[in-house]
CSV table of C-alpha atoms in Angstrom, one decimal:
chain,number,residue,atom,x,y,z
A,1,MET,CA,8.7,-12.3,7.7
A,2,LYS,CA,9.2,-9.6,5.1
A,3,LEU,CA,8.2,-10.6,1.5
A,4,ALA,CA,9.2,-8.7,-1.4
A,5,SER,CA,8.8,-8.6,-5.2
A,6,PHE,CA,11.8,-7.6,-7.3
A,7,ILE,CA,14.0,-7.8,-10.3
A,8,VAL,CA,17.3,-9.3,-10.5
A,9,LYS,CA,19.3,-10.3,-13.5
A,10,LYS,CA,16.6,-9.3,-15.8
A,11,ARG,CA,14.2,-11.8,-13.9
A,12,SER,CA,11.3,-10.9,-12.2
A,13,CYS,CA,11.3,-12.7,-8.6
A,14,PHE,CA,9.9,-12.7,-5.1
A,15,GLY,CA,11.8,-13.4,-2.1
A,16,LEU,CA,12.1,-13.0,1.8
A,17,VAL,CA,14.0,-10.0,3.1
A,18,GLU,CA,16.2,-10.6,6.1
A,19,GLU,CA,18.3,-7.1,7.1
A,20,ASP,CA,20.0,-6.2,4.1
A,21,ARG,CA,19.7,-9.3,2.1
A,22,VAL,CA,17.0,-10.8,0.1
A,23,TYR,CA,16.4,-14.4,-0.7
A,24,ASP,CA,15.2,-15.7,-3.8
A,25,LEU,CA,12.2,-17.8,-3.4
A,26,SER,CA,11.1,-18.1,-7.0
A,27,THR,CA,13.6,-20.9,-7.6
A,28,LEU,CA,12.2,-22.7,-4.5
A,29,TYR,CA,8.5,-22.5,-5.8
A,30,PRO,CA,8.7,-22.9,-9.5
A,31,ASP,CA,5.0,-23.2,-9.9
A,32,ALA,CA,4.4,-19.8,-8.5
A,33,PRO,CA,5.4,-17.1,-11.1
A,34,ASP,CA,4.8,-14.2,-8.6
A,35,LEU,CA,4.1,-13.4,-4.9
A,36,LYS,CA,0.5,-13.3,-5.5
A,37,THR,CA,0.2,-16.9,-6.6
A,38,LEU,CA,2.7,-17.8,-3.7
A,39,LEU,CA,0.2,-16.4,-1.3
A,40,GLU,CA,-2.8,-18.2,-2.8
A,41,ASN,CA,-1.1,-21.7,-3.0
A,42,LEU,CA,1.0,-21.8,0.1
A,43,PRO,CA,-1.2,-22.9,3.1
A,44,ASP,CA,1.5,-22.3,5.8
A,45,ILE,CA,3.5,-19.1,4.7
A,46,THR,CA,5.8,-19.7,7.8
A,47,ALA,CA,7.1,-23.0,6.1
A,48,ILE,CA,9.2,-20.5,3.9
A,49,LYS,CA,12.1,-20.1,6.4
A,50,THR,CA,12.9,-23.8,6.4
A,51,LYS,CA,13.8,-23.6,2.8
A,52,LEU,CA,16.2,-20.4,2.8
A,53,ALA,CA,19.5,-22.6,3.0
A,54,ASP,CA,18.6,-24.1,-0.4
A,55,THR,CA,18.5,-20.6,-2.2
A,56,VAL,CA,20.4,-17.7,-3.5
A,57,SER,CA,20.4,-14.6,-1.7
A,58,TYR,CA,20.9,-11.0,-3.0
A,59,GLN,CA,22.2,-7.6,-1.2
A,60,LEU,CA,19.0,-5.6,-1.2
A,61,ASP,CA,20.9,-2.9,-3.2
A,62,GLU,CA,21.7,-5.5,-6.0
A,63,VAL,CA,17.9,-5.8,-6.9
A,64,GLN,CA,15.4,-3.4,-8.2
A,65,LEU,CA,12.2,-3.7,-6.0
A,66,LEU,CA,8.8,-3.6,-7.5
A,67,PRO,CA,5.3,-3.0,-6.0
A,68,VAL,CA,5.0,-5.7,-3.4
A,69,ILE,CA,2.1,-7.3,-5.3
A,70,PRO,CA,2.9,-5.9,-9.0
A,71,ASN,CA,-0.5,-7.5,-10.5
A,72,PRO,CA,-3.0,-7.6,-8.0
A,73,GLU,CA,-6.6,-8.5,-9.3
A,74,LYS,CA,-8.1,-5.5,-7.2
A,75,ILE,CA,-6.6,-2.4,-5.5
A,76,ILE,CA,-9.6,-1.1,-3.2
A,77,CYS,CA,-9.1,2.0,-1.3
A,78,VAL,CA,-10.9,3.6,1.3
A,79,GLY,CA,-11.3,7.5,1.7
A,80,LEU,CA,-11.9,9.6,4.6
A,81,ASN,CA,-11.2,6.7,7.2
A,82,TYR,CA,-9.6,8.9,9.8
A,83,GLU,CA,-11.6,11.1,12.0
A,84,SER,CA,-8.9,14.0,11.7
A,85,HIS,CA,-9.1,13.7,7.9
A,86,ARG,CA,-12.8,13.7,7.9
A,87,ILE,CA,-13.0,16.7,10.1
A,88,GLU,CA,-10.5,18.7,8.1
A,89,THR,CA,-12.4,17.9,4.8
A,90,GLY,CA,-15.7,19.0,6.3
A,91,MET,CA,-17.3,15.7,5.3
A,92,PRO,CA,-20.4,14.6,7.4
A,93,GLU,CA,-20.1,11.3,9.5
A,94,MET,CA,-20.8,8.3,7.2
A,95,LYS,CA,-22.3,4.9,7.9
A,96,HIS,CA,-20.4,3.1,5.5
A,97,PRO,CA,-16.8,3.3,4.1
A,98,VAL,CA,-16.2,5.4,1.2
A,99,LEU,CA,-14.4,3.3,-1.5
A,100,PHE,CA,-12.7,3.8,-5.0
A,101,THR,CA,-10.3,1.8,-6.9
A,102,ARG,CA,-6.9,2.1,-8.3
A,103,PHE,CA,-5.5,0.6,-11.5
A,104,THR,CA,-2.4,-1.7,-11.5
A,105,SER,CA,-0.7,0.8,-13.6
A,106,THR,CA,-0.6,3.6,-11.3
A,107,GLN,CA,1.7,1.8,-8.9
A,108,VAL,CA,5.5,2.3,-8.5
A,109,ALA,CA,8.0,0.7,-6.2
A,110,HIS,CA,10.2,2.0,-3.2
A,111,GLY,CA,12.7,4.1,-4.6
A,112,GLU,CA,11.1,4.6,-7.7
A,113,PRO,CA,9.8,8.3,-8.9
A,114,ILE,CA,6.2,9.3,-8.3
A,115,VAL,CA,5.4,11.2,-11.4
A,116,ARG,CA,3.7,14.7,-11.4
A,117,PRO,CA,1.7,14.9,-14.6
A,118,TYR,CA,2.3,17.8,-16.7
A,119,VAL,CA,-1.6,18.8,-16.5
A,120,SER,CA,-1.4,19.7,-13.0
A,121,GLU,CA,0.7,20.9,-10.0
A,122,LYS,CA,-1.8,19.7,-7.5
A,123,LEU,CA,0.0,16.5,-6.4
A,124,ASP,CA,-0.8,15.7,-2.8
A,125,PHE,CA,0.5,12.8,-0.4
A,126,GLU,CA,-1.4,10.3,1.5
A,127,GLY,CA,0.4,8.1,3.7
A,128,GLU,CA,-1.6,4.7,4.2
A,129,LEU,CA,-1.4,1.2,5.6
A,130,ALA,CA,-2.1,-1.4,2.9
A,131,LEU,CA,-3.2,-5.0,3.8
A,132,ILE,CA,-2.7,-7.7,1.3
A,133,ILE,CA,-5.1,-10.4,1.4
A,134,GLY,CA,-3.6,-14.0,1.6
A,135,ARG,CA,-6.7,-16.2,1.6
A,136,GLY,CA,-9.6,-15.3,-0.5
A,137,GLY,CA,-13.3,-15.3,0.3
A,138,ARG,CA,-16.9,-13.9,0.3
A,139,HIS,CA,-19.1,-12.7,3.0
A,140,ILE,CA,-16.0,-12.8,5.5
A,141,SER,CA,-17.1,-12.0,9.2
A,142,ARG,CA,-15.5,-9.5,11.4
A,143,GLU,CA,-14.5,-12.5,13.5
A,144,ASN,CA,-12.6,-14.4,10.9
A,145,SER,CA,-11.4,-11.3,9.0
A,146,PHE,CA,-7.8,-11.4,10.2
A,147,ARG,CA,-7.4,-15.1,8.8
A,148,HIS,CA,-7.5,-13.6,5.3
A,149,VAL,CA,-4.7,-11.1,5.8
A,150,ALA,CA,-1.5,-12.3,4.6
A,151,GLY,CA,0.4,-8.9,5.6
A,152,TYR,CA,0.8,-5.4,5.6
A,153,ALA,CA,2.6,-2.7,3.6
A,154,CYS,CA,3.3,1.1,3.3
A,155,TYR,CA,1.5,3.0,0.5
A,156,ASN,CA,1.4,6.4,-0.8
A,157,ASP,CA,-2.1,7.1,-2.2
A,158,ALA,CA,-0.9,10.1,-4.0
A,159,SER,CA,-3.6,12.2,-5.6
A,160,ILE,CA,-3.9,14.7,-8.3
A,161,ARG,CA,-6.3,17.1,-6.4
A,162,ASP,CA,-7.8,19.1,-9.3
A,163,TRP,CA,-8.6,16.1,-11.3
A,164,GLN,CA,-9.9,14.2,-8.1
A,165,MET,CA,-12.5,17.1,-7.7
A,166,HIS,CA,-13.6,17.3,-11.1
A,167,THR,CA,-16.9,15.5,-10.3
A,168,GLY,CA,-18.1,13.6,-7.3
A,169,GLN,CA,-16.2,10.4,-8.4
A,170,PHE,CA,-12.7,10.1,-7.2
A,171,THR,CA,-11.3,7.9,-10.0
A,172,PRO,CA,-9.5,10.3,-12.3
A,173,GLY,CA,-7.4,12.0,-9.7
A,174,LYS,CA,-6.4,8.6,-8.2
A,175,ASN,CA,-5.3,6.7,-11.3
A,176,PHE,CA,-2.7,8.7,-13.0
A,177,ASP,CA,0.1,6.5,-14.2
A,178,ASN,CA,3.1,6.2,-11.7
A,179,THR,CA,1.6,8.0,-8.6
A,180,GLY,CA,0.7,4.9,-6.3
A,181,ALA,CA,3.6,4.0,-4.3
A,182,PHE,CA,3.6,0.4,-2.7
A,183,GLY,CA,6.3,-1.0,-0.6
A,184,PRO,CA,9.3,-1.6,0.1
A,185,TRP,CA,7.8,-5.1,1.3
A,186,MET,CA,5.0,-6.7,3.1
A,187,VAL,CA,5.4,-7.7,6.7
A,188,THR,CA,3.3,-10.9,7.3
A,189,SER,CA,0.5,-10.4,9.6
A,190,ASP,CA,2.0,-12.8,12.5
A,191,GLU,CA,4.8,-10.3,12.9
A,192,ILE,CA,2.4,-7.6,14.4
A,193,ALA,CA,0.4,-8.7,17.3
A,194,ASP,CA,-1.2,-5.4,18.2
A,195,LEU,CA,-1.9,-3.6,14.8
A,196,ALA,CA,-4.0,-0.9,16.5
A,197,SER,CA,-1.0,0.3,18.6
A,198,GLN,CA,1.0,0.9,15.3
A,199,THR,CA,1.4,4.3,13.7
A,200,VAL,CA,1.6,5.9,9.9
A,201,THR,CA,3.8,8.8,9.6
A,202,THR,CA,4.3,10.7,6.4
A,203,ARG,CA,7.0,13.0,5.9
A,204,LEU,CA,8.0,15.5,2.9
A,205,ASN,CA,11.6,16.2,2.7
A,206,GLY,CA,12.2,15.1,6.4
A,207,GLU,CA,9.4,17.0,7.8
A,208,GLN,CA,6.6,15.4,9.5
A,209,VAL,CA,3.1,16.2,7.7
A,210,GLN,CA,1.0,13.2,9.0
A,211,HIS,CA,1.1,11.2,12.0
A,212,ALA,CA,-1.7,8.8,13.4
A,213,ALA,CA,-2.0,5.5,15.2
A,214,PHE,CA,-4.3,2.7,13.7
A,215,SER,CA,-6.6,2.8,16.6
A,216,ASP,CA,-7.9,6.0,15.0
A,217,LEU,CA,-9.3,4.3,11.8
A,218,ILE,CA,-13.2,5.1,11.6
A,219,PHE,CA,-13.8,1.5,9.9
A,220,ASP,CA,-11.1,-0.8,11.1
A,221,ILE,CA,-9.7,-3.6,9.2
A,222,PRO,CA,-12.4,-6.3,10.3
A,223,ALA,CA,-15.0,-4.0,9.1
A,224,LEU,CA,-13.3,-3.0,6.0
A,225,ILE,CA,-12.8,-6.7,5.0
A,226,GLU,CA,-16.5,-7.9,5.9
A,227,TYR,CA,-17.9,-4.7,4.2
A,228,ILE,CA,-15.8,-5.2,0.9
A,229,SER,CA,-16.1,-9.1,0.8
A,230,THR,CA,-20.0,-8.5,1.0
A,231,PHE,CA,-20.2,-7.2,-2.6
A,232,CYS,CA,-17.0,-8.8,-4.2
A,233,THR,CA,-15.1,-11.8,-3.6
A,234,LEU,CA,-11.6,-11.3,-2.5
A,235,VAL,CA,-8.6,-13.1,-3.8
A,236,ALA,CA,-5.0,-13.8,-2.7
A,237,GLY,CA,-3.0,-10.6,-3.4
A,238,ASP,CA,-5.9,-8.3,-3.3
A,239,VAL,CA,-4.7,-5.0,-1.8
A,240,ILE,CA,-7.1,-2.8,0.6
A,241,VAL,CA,-5.6,0.7,1.2
A,242,THR,CA,-6.9,1.6,4.4
A,243,GLY,CA,-7.0,5.5,4.4
A,244,THR,CA,-4.9,8.4,5.2
A,245,PRO,CA,-4.9,10.6,8.3
A,246,GLY,CA,-5.3,14.4,8.7
A,247,GLY,CA,-2.5,16.6,7.5
A,248,VAL,CA,-2.9,16.4,3.7
A,249,GLY,CA,-1.6,19.1,1.5
A,250,VAL,CA,-4.8,20.3,0.0
A,251,LYS,CA,-6.3,21.1,3.4
A,252,ARG,CA,-3.2,23.2,4.7
A,253,LYS,CA,-2.9,26.9,4.8
A,254,PRO,CA,-1.1,27.6,2.5
A,255,ARG,CA,-1.6,24.5,0.5
A,256,LEU,CA,1.3,22.0,0.5
A,257,TYR,CA,2.0,20.0,-2.8
A,258,MET,CA,4.5,17.8,-3.8
A,259,LYS,CA,6.9,19.3,-6.5
A,260,PRO,CA,9.7,18.0,-8.7
A,261,GLY,CA,12.9,17.4,-6.5
A,262,ASP,CA,11.0,16.4,-3.3
A,263,VAL,CA,11.3,13.2,-1.4
A,264,ILE,CA,8.1,11.9,0.2
A,265,GLU,CA,8.6,8.9,3.1
A,266,VAL,CA,5.7,6.8,4.6
A,267,GLU,CA,6.9,5.0,7.7
A,268,ILE,CA,4.7,2.5,9.4
A,269,SER,CA,6.1,1.1,12.5
A,270,GLY,CA,6.6,-2.5,12.6
A,271,VAL,CA,6.7,-2.6,8.8
A,272,GLY,CA,9.2,-0.1,7.4
A,273,VAL,CA,9.8,3.1,5.5
A,274,LEU,CA,8.5,3.7,1.7
A,275,ARG,CA,10.5,6.6,0.1
A,276,ASN,CA,10.0,8.1,-3.4
A,277,PRO,CA,11.4,11.0,-5.2
A,278,ILE,CA,9.1,13.3,-7.0
A,279,VAL,CA,9.7,14.2,-10.8
A,280,LYS,CA,7.9,15.9,-13.4
A,281,GLU,CA,6.3,13.9,-16.5
A,282,SER,CA,8.6,14.0,-19.3
């Protein structure tokens, strides 16, 4: 299933996407104000499809998509998690994942503009796989990790490179408002049997700039969930953004940054395409 968050008729809703329609599930689950709460309180997410006949649906172009989880408690991002990216940065091999956080205020939806701030022209692309936690927990083992994954989505961890490099901490360059694109929907984990064979591709103005299979991750999803859940309790709706492959703009010669008027796409096979225009800060 594809699940999305959206606005229609001035209401914030969540629903199930089938082809070019979205079924409004918020009327069927009145005790769930958002998709995060639905994931937390619905033990068997596959039960949703049995209720579709009882709800209204809309054409996708009639609704305004929101970030898949508009209000996650945590967004935890992984740096340098593809060997191709680690090599292009010249970083040494690491025993543990490199982690940083994003704020909810940085997120934008599919189709919304990613904003290049007026303080920098070094807006870089990072196409990534995001996983959404459905079942929370602490000290989750590798063996049980996929039981805690509700689904997957596309993410563009767009970075303001000069602000990222001000110090050894990534936080400023990763948290400018309206730079983290998340969407267009999440595909439930049961839809993707062999995640390692799927790929992530980034295109800038139609030209491929990144491409890799998830089998190339240095720390795979079980390793990430086990490590992260050791130091913090994961809850439903938490987002783990798993890293970007090589090909980022800052390491190209000449360097390649996104500029106003560009269109950036992140495609994950089996999930969909996240597309965003680039605008300058007003």
